[in-house]
């Protein structure tokens, strides 16, 4: 089997080799039928772009989430088993790797450990938590750091390509587990899915334009996720029937004015929230720079998020990126006009 073939920036070329321990299990369709009560509607956890996900229990008692992929016409172009094999060998405690799969007849299913605390989307915006806050600032900082670590590790092997809050699940300890990585190799490009992704607010401008997945693109998406985590706002907000606003458009003016209190998720009722979460906002803004080459790498992001020194924080805050470019222009213009008088 040839590992690490690559195409259009999505692949594994030039990356570190993955450990060769056996990681995945091949499930029979019968086994998964029995685990999910024949893919019963009551077992359904939800539906994504690529298929439906069902809760199930295996014969050893463990709980799983089974993703039943939609049929696609050009399946012969992709060797499903080979690609799942590769992905399932990428292992990190904050990645949700494929535990096994089934490839029988027209059916292609992916099996994951079940994550009882749902996704970051449900926790930040879900109905069940309306009014109440399920994630305090300590939990949010942990999620930010661990998710960044998982992505930094992932970048040794593959580009994620679809970083967003619905792909960060929370385990029983509220530890984040990043899922759906490397799908570009597993599932053929589909126009509708690509379009839906371009409009979700997480995709970097250059990735929207080129349709390619890159590490810098993942960094941008992670930056949006950081801002979402701190503000509790969705990446794109509908203001009225005709107007939408991106989260960066809303955050940046407040950062320029150093109004961090207004940036914070108003559901967070703790003391000193601004102090605790300010770094996440600043790092988020660094990640969402329009010019891809100016963005930090995921390893640099981890370093910034983990560094507790006051000196580093002051250095970060002094970055010209957080100064209002319009005000600077205005000040220079004012100075010139004063000199001329
Ligand atoms: N391992 C899991 N444990 C618990 N819930 C899961 C698990 N995997 C997926 N889900 C839930 O199943 C639903 C569908 O997930 P899926 O990954 O297919 O779609 P999505 O991430 O919502 O959207 P997309 O397909 O566009 O990525 C989501 O609500 C998700 O939180």
mmCIF file of C-alpha atoms and ligand atoms in Angstrom:
data_model
loop_
_atom_site.group_PDB
_atom_site.id
_atom_site.type_symbol
_atom_site.label_atom_id
_atom_site.label_comp_id
_atom_site.label_asym_id
_atom_site.label_seq_id
_atom_site.Cartn_x
_atom_site.Cartn_y
_atom_site.Cartn_z
ATOM 1 C CA UNK A 1 0.000 0.000 0.000
ATOM 2 C CA UNK A 2 1.348 3.387 -0.914
ATOM 3 C CA UNK A 3 0.999 5.892 1.873
ATOM 4 C CA UNK A 4 1.026 9.664 1.519
ATOM 5 C CA UNK A 5 0.077 10.274 -2.076
ATOM 6 C CA UNK A 6 -0.989 13.841 -2.608
ATOM 7 C CA UNK A 7 -3.191 16.024 -4.738
ATOM 8 C CA UNK A 8 -4.007 19.751 -4.772
ATOM 9 C CA UNK A 9 -2.587 20.523 -1.360
ATOM 10 C CA UNK A 10 -4.872 18.109 0.453
ATOM 11 C CA UNK A 11 -2.561 15.151 0.667
ATOM 12 C CA UNK A 12 0.197 13.720 2.725
ATOM 13 C CA UNK A 13 3.233 14.380 0.546
ATOM 14 C CA UNK A 14 6.370 15.491 2.314
ATOM 15 C CA UNK A 15 4.838 14.907 5.725
ATOM 16 C CA UNK A 16 6.139 12.862 8.629
ATOM 17 C CA UNK A 17 5.295 9.183 8.405
ATOM 18 C CA UNK A 18 2.538 8.027 10.684
ATOM 19 C CA UNK A 19 3.117 5.228 13.207
ATOM 20 C CA UNK A 20 2.359 1.888 11.667
ATOM 21 C CA UNK A 21 0.533 0.325 14.599
ATOM 22 C CA UNK A 22 -2.778 -1.290 13.577
ATOM 23 C CA UNK A 23 -5.376 1.329 14.403
ATOM 24 C CA UNK A 24 -8.648 0.586 12.653
ATOM 25 C CA UNK A 25 -11.106 -2.226 12.758
ATOM 26 C CA UNK A 26 -13.157 -3.471 9.849
ATOM 27 C CA UNK A 27 -16.771 -3.792 10.977
ATOM 28 C CA UNK A 28 -19.340 -5.919 9.232
ATOM 29 C CA UNK A 29 -22.573 -4.266 8.151
ATOM 30 C CA UNK A 30 -24.417 -6.761 10.336
ATOM 31 C CA UNK A 31 -22.417 -5.656 13.390
ATOM 32 C CA UNK A 32 -23.252 -1.980 12.762
ATOM 33 C CA UNK A 33 -26.918 -2.743 12.041
ATOM 34 C CA UNK A 34 -27.127 -4.460 15.363
ATOM 35 C CA UNK A 35 -25.234 -1.646 17.182
ATOM 36 C CA UNK A 36 -27.531 1.083 15.852
ATOM 37 C CA UNK A 37 -30.831 -0.780 15.982
ATOM 38 C CA UNK A 38 -30.783 -0.916 12.181
ATOM 39 C CA UNK A 39 -29.958 2.781 11.845
ATOM 40 C CA UNK A 40 -33.132 3.594 13.705
ATOM 41 C CA UNK A 41 -34.368 7.188 13.542
ATOM 42 C CA UNK A 42 -34.276 7.327 17.357
ATOM 43 C CA UNK A 43 -30.538 6.618 17.245
ATOM 44 C CA UNK A 44 -29.845 9.460 14.855
ATOM 45 C CA UNK A 45 -27.483 12.082 16.307
ATOM 46 C CA UNK A 46 -27.658 14.377 13.334
ATOM 47 C CA UNK A 47 -26.960 14.842 9.705
ATOM 48 C CA UNK A 48 -24.001 16.494 7.992
ATOM 49 C CA UNK A 49 -23.039 17.208 4.401
ATOM 50 C CA UNK A 50 -21.717 13.698 3.886
ATOM 51 C CA UNK A 51 -24.376 11.614 5.584
ATOM 52 C CA UNK A 52 -26.190 10.805 8.809
ATOM 53 C CA UNK A 53 -24.631 9.958 12.158
ATOM 54 C CA UNK A 54 -26.148 7.351 14.502
ATOM 55 C CA UNK A 55 -25.473 6.515 18.127
ATOM 56 C CA UNK A 56 -24.733 2.858 18.680
ATOM 57 C CA UNK A 57 -23.498 0.351 21.199
ATOM 58 C CA UNK A 58 -21.095 -2.408 20.210
ATOM 59 C CA UNK A 59 -21.231 -5.934 21.625
ATOM 60 C CA UNK A 60 -18.399 -5.051 24.069
ATOM 61 C CA UNK A 61 -20.661 -2.315 25.517
ATOM 62 C CA UNK A 62 -18.725 0.649 24.132
ATOM 63 C CA UNK A 63 -20.682 3.553 22.687
ATOM 64 C CA UNK A 64 -19.964 4.670 19.158
ATOM 65 C CA UNK A 65 -21.087 7.206 16.580
ATOM 66 C CA UNK A 66 -21.549 5.650 13.157
ATOM 67 C CA UNK A 67 -21.384 7.957 10.160
ATOM 68 C CA UNK A 68 -23.275 6.470 7.234
ATOM 69 C CA UNK A 69 -21.895 8.199 4.164
ATOM 70 C CA UNK A 70 -24.150 9.183 1.296
ATOM 71 C CA UNK A 71 -23.634 7.223 -1.897
ATOM 72 C CA UNK A 72 -21.628 9.029 -4.537
ATOM 73 C CA UNK A 73 -21.398 8.148 -8.173
ATOM 74 C CA UNK A 74 -17.648 8.241 -8.715
ATOM 75 C CA UNK A 75 -16.731 5.980 -5.798
ATOM 76 C CA UNK A 76 -14.278 4.011 -7.917
ATOM 77 C CA UNK A 77 -12.023 7.081 -7.957
ATOM 78 C CA UNK A 78 -11.379 6.694 -4.252
ATOM 79 C CA UNK A 79 -10.019 3.649 -2.504
ATOM 80 C CA UNK A 80 -12.066 4.134 0.635
ATOM 81 C CA UNK A 81 -10.334 1.431 2.671
ATOM 82 C CA UNK A 82 -6.855 2.754 1.880
ATOM 83 C CA UNK A 83 -7.757 6.328 2.754
ATOM 84 C CA UNK A 84 -9.488 5.362 6.011
ATOM 85 C CA UNK A 85 -6.480 3.238 6.888
ATOM 86 C CA UNK A 86 -4.195 6.240 6.477
ATOM 87 C CA UNK A 87 -6.422 8.623 8.424
ATOM 88 C CA UNK A 88 -7.019 6.182 11.264
ATOM 89 C CA UNK A 89 -3.290 6.030 11.912
ATOM 90 C CA UNK A 90 -3.088 9.723 12.704
ATOM 91 C CA UNK A 91 -3.478 9.649 16.463
ATOM 92 C CA UNK A 92 -3.438 12.375 19.079
ATOM 93 C CA UNK A 93 -5.412 12.647 22.311
ATOM 94 C CA UNK A 94 -7.330 15.646 20.974
ATOM 95 C CA UNK A 95 -8.109 14.216 17.556
ATOM 96 C CA UNK A 96 -11.150 12.037 17.047
ATOM 97 C CA UNK A 97 -9.700 9.392 14.787
ATOM 98 C CA UNK A 98 -11.688 6.834 12.891
ATOM 99 C CA UNK A 99 -11.989 3.754 15.071
ATOM 100 C CA UNK A 100 -13.096 1.520 12.263
ATOM 101 C CA UNK A 101 -15.063 1.337 9.065
ATOM 102 C CA UNK A 102 -17.333 -0.791 6.962
ATOM 103 C CA UNK A 103 -17.144 -0.973 3.171
ATOM 104 C CA UNK A 104 -19.745 -3.477 2.018
ATOM 105 C CA UNK A 105 -21.737 -3.228 -1.213
ATOM 106 C CA UNK A 106 -22.962 0.343 -1.602
ATOM 107 C CA UNK A 107 -22.487 1.087 2.100
ATOM 108 C CA UNK A 108 -19.569 3.052 3.460
ATOM 109 C CA UNK A 109 -19.599 3.721 7.166
ATOM 110 C CA UNK A 110 -17.139 5.303 9.560
ATOM 111 C CA UNK A 111 -17.110 4.408 13.236
ATOM 112 C CA UNK A 112 -15.968 6.857 15.944
ATOM 113 C CA UNK A 113 -16.008 6.856 19.723
ATOM 114 C CA UNK A 114 -19.191 8.522 20.932
ATOM 115 C CA UNK A 115 -18.626 12.000 22.405
ATOM 116 C CA UNK A 116 -21.257 12.566 25.114
ATOM 117 C CA UNK A 117 -20.857 16.336 25.413
ATOM 118 C CA UNK A 118 -21.668 17.057 21.783
ATOM 119 C CA UNK A 119 -19.965 19.656 19.647
ATOM 120 C CA UNK A 120 -18.636 23.099 20.409
ATOM 121 C CA UNK A 121 -21.497 24.505 18.324
ATOM 122 C CA UNK A 122 -24.104 22.914 20.595
ATOM 123 C CA UNK A 123 -22.258 24.151 23.673
ATOM 124 C CA UNK A 124 -21.821 27.709 22.442
ATOM 125 C CA UNK A 125 -25.052 28.262 20.554
ATOM 126 C CA UNK A 126 -27.323 25.311 21.350
ATOM 127 C CA UNK A 127 -30.893 25.664 22.543
ATOM 128 C CA UNK A 128 -30.326 23.406 25.518
ATOM 129 C CA UNK A 129 -27.979 25.962 27.046
ATOM 130 C CA UNK A 130 -29.937 29.114 26.289
ATOM 131 C CA UNK A 131 -29.435 31.623 29.048
ATOM 132 C CA UNK A 132 -27.046 29.349 30.858
ATOM 133 C CA UNK A 133 -23.356 28.994 30.150
ATOM 134 C CA UNK A 134 -21.987 25.484 29.864
ATOM 135 C CA UNK A 135 -18.394 26.553 29.223
ATOM 136 C CA UNK A 136 -16.655 28.891 31.658
ATOM 137 C CA UNK A 137 -13.491 30.785 30.743
ATOM 138 C CA UNK A 138 -11.190 28.018 32.062
ATOM 139 C CA UNK A 139 -12.972 25.439 29.871
ATOM 140 C CA UNK A 140 -12.728 27.762 26.854
ATOM 141 C CA UNK A 141 -8.990 28.320 27.362
ATOM 142 C CA UNK A 142 -8.444 24.559 27.637
ATOM 143 C CA UNK A 143 -10.462 23.944 24.483
ATOM 144 C CA UNK A 144 -8.497 26.637 22.610
ATOM 145 C CA UNK A 145 -5.088 25.262 23.599
ATOM 146 C CA UNK A 146 -5.896 21.578 23.092
ATOM 147 C CA UNK A 147 -7.572 22.189 19.737
ATOM 148 C CA UNK A 148 -4.528 24.190 18.615
ATOM 149 C CA UNK A 149 -2.240 21.363 19.755
ATOM 150 C CA UNK A 150 -4.283 18.798 17.831
ATOM 151 C CA UNK A 151 -4.076 20.920 14.660
ATOM 152 C CA UNK A 152 -0.345 21.563 15.086
ATOM 153 C CA UNK A 153 0.149 17.793 15.337
ATOM 154 C CA UNK A 154 -2.183 17.151 12.414
ATOM 155 C CA UNK A 155 -0.149 19.508 10.232
ATOM 156 C CA UNK A 156 2.774 17.067 10.423
ATOM 157 C CA UNK A 157 0.591 14.679 8.433
ATOM 158 C CA UNK A 158 -2.288 16.317 6.634
ATOM 159 C CA UNK A 159 -4.219 19.561 6.234
ATOM 160 C CA UNK A 160 -7.562 19.475 8.066
ATOM 161 C CA UNK A 161 -9.432 21.462 5.448
ATOM 162 C CA UNK A 162 -12.619 22.003 7.457
ATOM 163 C CA UNK A 163 -11.799 23.457 10.880
ATOM 164 C CA UNK A 164 -14.951 24.769 12.577
ATOM 165 C CA UNK A 165 -16.878 24.513 15.800
ATOM 166 C CA UNK A 166 -19.119 21.654 14.629
ATOM 167 C CA UNK A 167 -15.999 19.581 14.000
ATOM 168 C CA UNK A 168 -14.771 20.011 17.571
ATOM 169 C CA UNK A 169 -16.545 17.503 19.794
ATOM 170 C CA UNK A 170 -16.299 17.361 23.574
ATOM 171 C CA UNK A 171 -15.657 14.148 25.494
ATOM 172 C CA UNK A 172 -16.921 13.297 28.981
ATOM 173 C CA UNK A 173 -14.259 15.568 30.535
ATOM 174 C CA UNK A 174 -15.026 18.405 28.083
ATOM 175 C CA UNK A 175 -11.711 17.718 26.370
ATOM 176 C CA UNK A 176 -11.941 18.753 22.714
ATOM 177 C CA UNK A 177 -11.607 16.113 20.006
ATOM 178 C CA UNK A 178 -11.149 17.452 16.486
ATOM 179 C CA UNK A 179 -12.883 15.355 13.856
ATOM 180 C CA UNK A 180 -13.462 15.146 10.095
ATOM 181 C CA UNK A 181 -9.821 15.757 9.156
ATOM 182 C CA UNK A 182 -8.470 14.735 5.785
ATOM 183 C CA UNK A 183 -11.945 14.321 4.289
ATOM 184 C CA UNK A 184 -10.672 15.912 1.101
ATOM 185 C CA UNK A 185 -8.964 12.587 0.382
ATOM 186 C CA UNK A 186 -11.857 10.452 1.529
ATOM 187 C CA UNK A 187 -14.858 12.041 -0.068
ATOM 188 C CA UNK A 188 -14.971 13.345 -3.623
ATOM 189 C CA UNK A 189 -15.463 17.064 -4.192
ATOM 190 C CA UNK A 190 -19.100 17.890 -4.488
ATOM 191 C CA UNK A 191 -20.173 21.287 -5.761
ATOM 192 C CA UNK A 192 -22.907 21.765 -3.188
ATOM 193 C CA UNK A 193 -20.712 20.778 -0.248
ATOM 194 C CA UNK A 194 -17.922 23.096 -1.449
ATOM 195 C CA UNK A 195 -20.386 25.965 -1.824
ATOM 196 C CA UNK A 196 -21.820 25.372 1.658
ATOM 197 C CA UNK A 197 -18.289 25.409 3.063
ATOM 198 C CA UNK A 198 -17.368 28.663 1.264
ATOM 199 C CA UNK A 199 -20.315 30.412 2.892
ATOM 200 C CA UNK A 200 -19.804 29.200 6.436
ATOM 201 C CA UNK A 201 -17.510 32.046 7.526
ATOM 202 C CA UNK A 202 -14.550 29.845 8.439
ATOM 203 C CA UNK A 203 -12.882 29.618 5.049
ATOM 204 C CA UNK A 204 -9.953 31.954 4.332
ATOM 205 C CA UNK A 205 -10.285 34.335 1.369
ATOM 206 C CA UNK A 206 -7.526 32.564 -0.571
ATOM 207 C CA UNK A 207 -9.122 29.138 0.002
ATOM 208 C CA UNK A 208 -12.487 30.450 -1.201
ATOM 209 C CA UNK A 209 -10.764 31.785 -4.326
ATOM 210 C CA UNK A 210 -8.612 28.739 -5.105
ATOM 211 C CA UNK A 211 -10.750 25.919 -3.711
ATOM 212 C CA UNK A 212 -7.533 24.480 -2.228
ATOM 213 C CA UNK A 213 -6.975 23.400 1.340
ATOM 214 C CA UNK A 214 -3.793 24.633 3.000
ATOM 215 C CA UNK A 215 -2.218 24.824 6.456
ATOM 216 C CA UNK A 216 -2.532 28.631 6.413
ATOM 217 C CA UNK A 217 -6.208 28.134 5.560
ATOM 218 C CA UNK A 218 -6.601 25.929 8.648
ATOM 219 C CA UNK A 219 -4.936 28.663 10.734
ATOM 220 C CA UNK A 220 -7.475 31.209 9.447
ATOM 221 C CA UNK A 221 -10.382 28.869 10.268
ATOM 222 C CA UNK A 222 -8.929 28.249 13.729
ATOM 223 C CA UNK A 223 -8.736 32.042 14.254
ATOM 224 C CA UNK A 224 -12.456 32.335 13.493
ATOM 225 C CA UNK A 225 -13.115 29.463 15.897
ATOM 226 C CA UNK A 226 -11.112 31.259 18.634
ATOM 227 C CA UNK A 227 -13.154 34.435 18.163
ATOM 228 C CA UNK A 228 -16.365 32.376 18.264
ATOM 229 C CA UNK A 229 -15.206 30.655 21.453
ATOM 230 C CA UNK A 230 -14.583 33.964 23.222
ATOM 231 C CA UNK A 231 -17.499 35.999 21.894
ATOM 232 C CA UNK A 232 -20.152 33.284 21.723
ATOM 233 C CA UNK A 233 -21.116 34.748 18.344
ATOM 234 C CA UNK A 234 -21.473 32.739 15.159
ATOM 235 C CA UNK A 235 -18.850 33.334 12.412
ATOM 236 C CA UNK A 236 -21.507 35.022 10.289
ATOM 237 C CA UNK A 237 -24.432 36.840 11.831
ATOM 238 C CA UNK A 238 -27.552 37.820 9.954
ATOM 239 C CA UNK A 239 -28.347 41.402 10.966
ATOM 240 C CA UNK A 240 -31.513 41.682 8.890
ATOM 241 C CA UNK A 241 -33.084 40.213 5.746
ATOM 242 C CA UNK A 242 -30.369 41.588 3.492
ATOM 243 C CA UNK A 243 -27.294 42.168 5.659
ATOM 244 C CA UNK A 244 -24.803 39.707 7.106
ATOM 245 C CA UNK A 245 -21.767 40.508 9.216
ATOM 246 C CA UNK A 246 -18.603 38.453 9.675
ATOM 247 C CA UNK A 247 -17.266 38.009 13.210
ATOM 248 C CA UNK A 248 -13.970 39.783 12.381
ATOM 249 C CA UNK A 249 -15.821 42.864 11.133
ATOM 250 C CA UNK A 250 -17.466 43.057 14.524
ATOM 251 C CA UNK A 251 -14.426 42.194 16.671
ATOM 252 C CA UNK A 252 -11.738 44.336 15.014
ATOM 253 C CA UNK A 253 -13.136 47.816 15.808
ATOM 254 C CA UNK A 254 -13.601 46.755 19.448
ATOM 255 C CA UNK A 255 -10.007 45.453 19.592
ATOM 256 C CA UNK A 256 -8.716 48.737 18.119
ATOM 257 C CA UNK A 257 -10.602 50.589 20.872
ATOM 258 C CA UNK A 258 -9.385 48.051 23.484
ATOM 259 C CA UNK A 259 -13.012 47.417 24.458
ATOM 260 C CA UNK A 260 -12.378 43.779 25.397
ATOM 261 C CA UNK A 261 -15.278 43.730 27.848
ATOM 262 C CA UNK A 262 -17.702 44.151 24.944
ATOM 263 C CA UNK A 263 -15.990 41.389 22.950
ATOM 264 C CA UNK A 264 -16.579 38.734 25.609
ATOM 265 C CA UNK A 265 -19.517 36.321 25.498
ATOM 266 C CA UNK A 266 -22.103 38.069 27.677
ATOM 267 C CA UNK A 267 -23.125 34.642 29.049
ATOM 268 C CA UNK A 268 -19.808 34.591 30.955
ATOM 269 C CA UNK A 269 -20.651 36.074 34.314
ATOM 270 C CA UNK A 270 -17.287 35.475 35.991
ATOM 271 C CA UNK A 271 -14.925 38.120 37.245
ATOM 272 C CA UNK A 272 -11.919 39.247 35.227
ATOM 273 C CA UNK A 273 -13.114 37.459 32.090
ATOM 274 C CA UNK A 274 -11.462 40.092 29.904
ATOM 275 C CA UNK A 275 -8.085 39.511 31.500
ATOM 276 C CA UNK A 276 -8.391 35.753 31.129
ATOM 277 C CA UNK A 277 -9.595 35.645 27.542
ATOM 278 C CA UNK A 278 -7.923 38.683 25.980
ATOM 279 C CA UNK A 279 -5.038 36.598 24.670
ATOM 280 C CA UNK A 280 -7.432 34.323 22.767
ATOM 281 C CA UNK A 281 -8.894 37.362 21.007
ATOM 282 C CA UNK A 282 -5.478 38.749 20.043
ATOM 283 C CA UNK A 283 -4.227 35.387 18.758
ATOM 284 C CA UNK A 284 -7.517 34.923 16.898
ATOM 285 C CA UNK A 285 -7.033 38.273 15.158
ATOM 286 C CA UNK A 286 -3.462 37.290 14.186
ATOM 287 C CA UNK A 287 -4.779 34.064 12.626
ATOM 288 C CA UNK A 288 -7.436 35.775 10.511
ATOM 289 C CA UNK A 289 -5.099 38.161 8.707
ATOM 290 C CA UNK A 290 -6.074 38.376 5.055
ATOM 291 C CA UNK A 291 -2.531 37.785 3.857
ATOM 292 C CA UNK A 292 -1.872 34.100 4.437
ATOM 293 C CA UNK A 293 1.907 34.499 4.781
ATOM 294 C CA UNK A 294 1.469 36.879 7.731
ATOM 295 C CA UNK A 295 -0.481 34.321 9.761
ATOM 296 C CA UNK A 296 1.358 32.320 12.429
ATOM 297 C CA UNK A 297 1.764 28.556 12.036
ATOM 298 C CA UNK A 298 -0.294 26.295 14.302
ATOM 299 C CA UNK A 299 2.857 25.558 16.382
ATOM 300 C CA UNK A 300 3.369 29.289 16.915
ATOM 301 C CA UNK A 301 -0.288 29.594 17.881
ATOM 302 C CA UNK A 302 0.176 26.886 20.526
ATOM 303 C CA UNK A 303 3.247 28.677 21.854
ATOM 304 C CA UNK A 304 1.420 32.007 22.093
ATOM 305 C CA UNK A 305 -1.636 30.505 23.754
ATOM 306 C CA UNK A 306 0.419 28.584 26.305
ATOM 307 C CA UNK A 307 2.926 31.265 27.196
ATOM 308 C CA UNK A 308 1.909 32.763 30.531
ATOM 309 C CA UNK A 309 4.602 35.418 30.817
ATOM 310 C CA UNK A 310 3.443 39.015 31.229
ATOM 311 C CA UNK A 311 6.293 40.169 29.005
ATOM 312 C CA UNK A 312 5.084 38.039 26.097
ATOM 313 C CA UNK A 313 1.554 39.323 26.601
ATOM 314 C CA UNK A 314 2.748 42.951 26.464
ATOM 315 C CA UNK A 315 4.768 42.120 23.349
ATOM 316 C CA UNK A 316 1.688 40.575 21.765
ATOM 317 C CA UNK A 317 -0.501 43.559 22.661
ATOM 318 C CA UNK A 318 2.032 45.976 21.199
ATOM 319 C CA UNK A 319 1.749 44.347 17.763
ATOM 320 C CA UNK A 320 0.822 47.059 15.210
ATOM 321 C CA UNK A 321 -1.879 44.718 13.969
ATOM 322 C CA UNK A 322 -4.034 45.748 16.911
ATOM 323 C CA UNK A 323 -3.766 49.463 16.175
ATOM 324 C CA UNK A 324 -6.509 51.133 14.225
ATOM 325 C CA UNK A 325 -5.013 51.789 10.766
ATOM 326 C CA UNK A 326 -7.587 54.522 10.057
ATOM 327 C CA UNK A 327 -6.822 56.363 13.278
ATOM 328 C CA UNK A 328 -3.071 56.168 12.499
ATOM 329 C CA UNK A 329 -3.771 57.784 9.112
ATOM 330 C CA UNK A 330 -5.902 60.415 10.779
ATOM 331 C CA UNK A 331 -3.212 61.171 13.373
ATOM 332 C CA UNK A 332 -0.539 61.557 10.678
ATOM 333 C CA UNK A 333 -2.894 63.795 8.680
ATOM 334 C CA UNK A 334 -3.623 65.881 11.812
ATOM 335 C CA UNK A 335 0.108 66.237 12.542
ATOM 336 C CA UNK A 336 0.844 67.369 8.995
ATOM 337 C CA UNK A 337 -1.962 69.898 9.056
ATOM 338 C CA UNK A 338 -0.767 71.214 12.453
ATOM 339 C CA UNK A 339 2.778 71.587 11.078
ATOM 340 C CA UNK A 340 1.473 73.457 8.059
ATOM 341 C CA UNK A 341 -0.435 75.987 10.142
HETATM 342 N N1 LIG B 1 -18.422 10.924 17.610
HETATM 343 C C1 LIG B 1 -19.535 11.609 17.806
HETATM 344 N N2 LIG B 1 -20.099 11.642 19.015
HETATM 345 C C2 LIG B 1 -21.230 12.367 19.234
HETATM 346 N N3 LIG B 1 -21.870 13.064 18.283
HETATM 347 C C3 LIG B 1 -21.355 13.053 17.039
HETATM 348 C C4 LIG B 1 -20.166 12.334 16.736
HETATM 349 N N4 LIG B 1 -19.887 12.513 15.412
HETATM 350 C C5 LIG B 1 -20.844 13.318 14.934
HETATM 351 N N5 LIG B 1 -21.725 13.642 15.892
HETATM 352 C C6 LIG B 1 -22.893 14.514 15.732
HETATM 353 O O1 LIG B 1 -23.615 14.103 14.587
HETATM 354 C C7 LIG B 1 -24.091 15.239 13.853
HETATM 355 C C8 LIG B 1 -23.665 15.136 12.398
HETATM 356 O O2 LIG B 1 -22.241 15.178 12.339
HETATM 357 P P1 LIG B 1 -21.453 15.358 10.989
HETATM 358 O O3 LIG B 1 -19.985 15.359 11.312
HETATM 359 O O4 LIG B 1 -21.926 14.373 9.990
HETATM 360 O O5 LIG B 1 -21.946 16.736 10.463
HETATM 361 P P2 LIG B 1 -21.554 18.211 10.811
HETATM 362 O O6 LIG B 1 -20.155 18.285 11.360
HETATM 363 O O7 LIG B 1 -22.652 18.777 11.658
HETATM 364 O O8 LIG B 1 -21.600 18.875 9.394
HETATM 365 P P3 LIG B 1 -20.637 18.588 8.156
HETATM 366 O O9 LIG B 1 -20.996 17.309 7.558
HETATM 367 O O10 LIG B 1 -20.956 19.722 7.265
HETATM 368 O O11 LIG B 1 -19.220 18.570 8.656
HETATM 369 C C9 LIG B 1 -23.544 16.466 14.564
HETATM 370 O O12 LIG B 1 -24.553 16.984 15.398
HETATM 371 C C10 LIG B 1 -22.422 15.935 15.410
HETATM 372 O O13 LIG B 1 -22.246 16.699 16.584
#
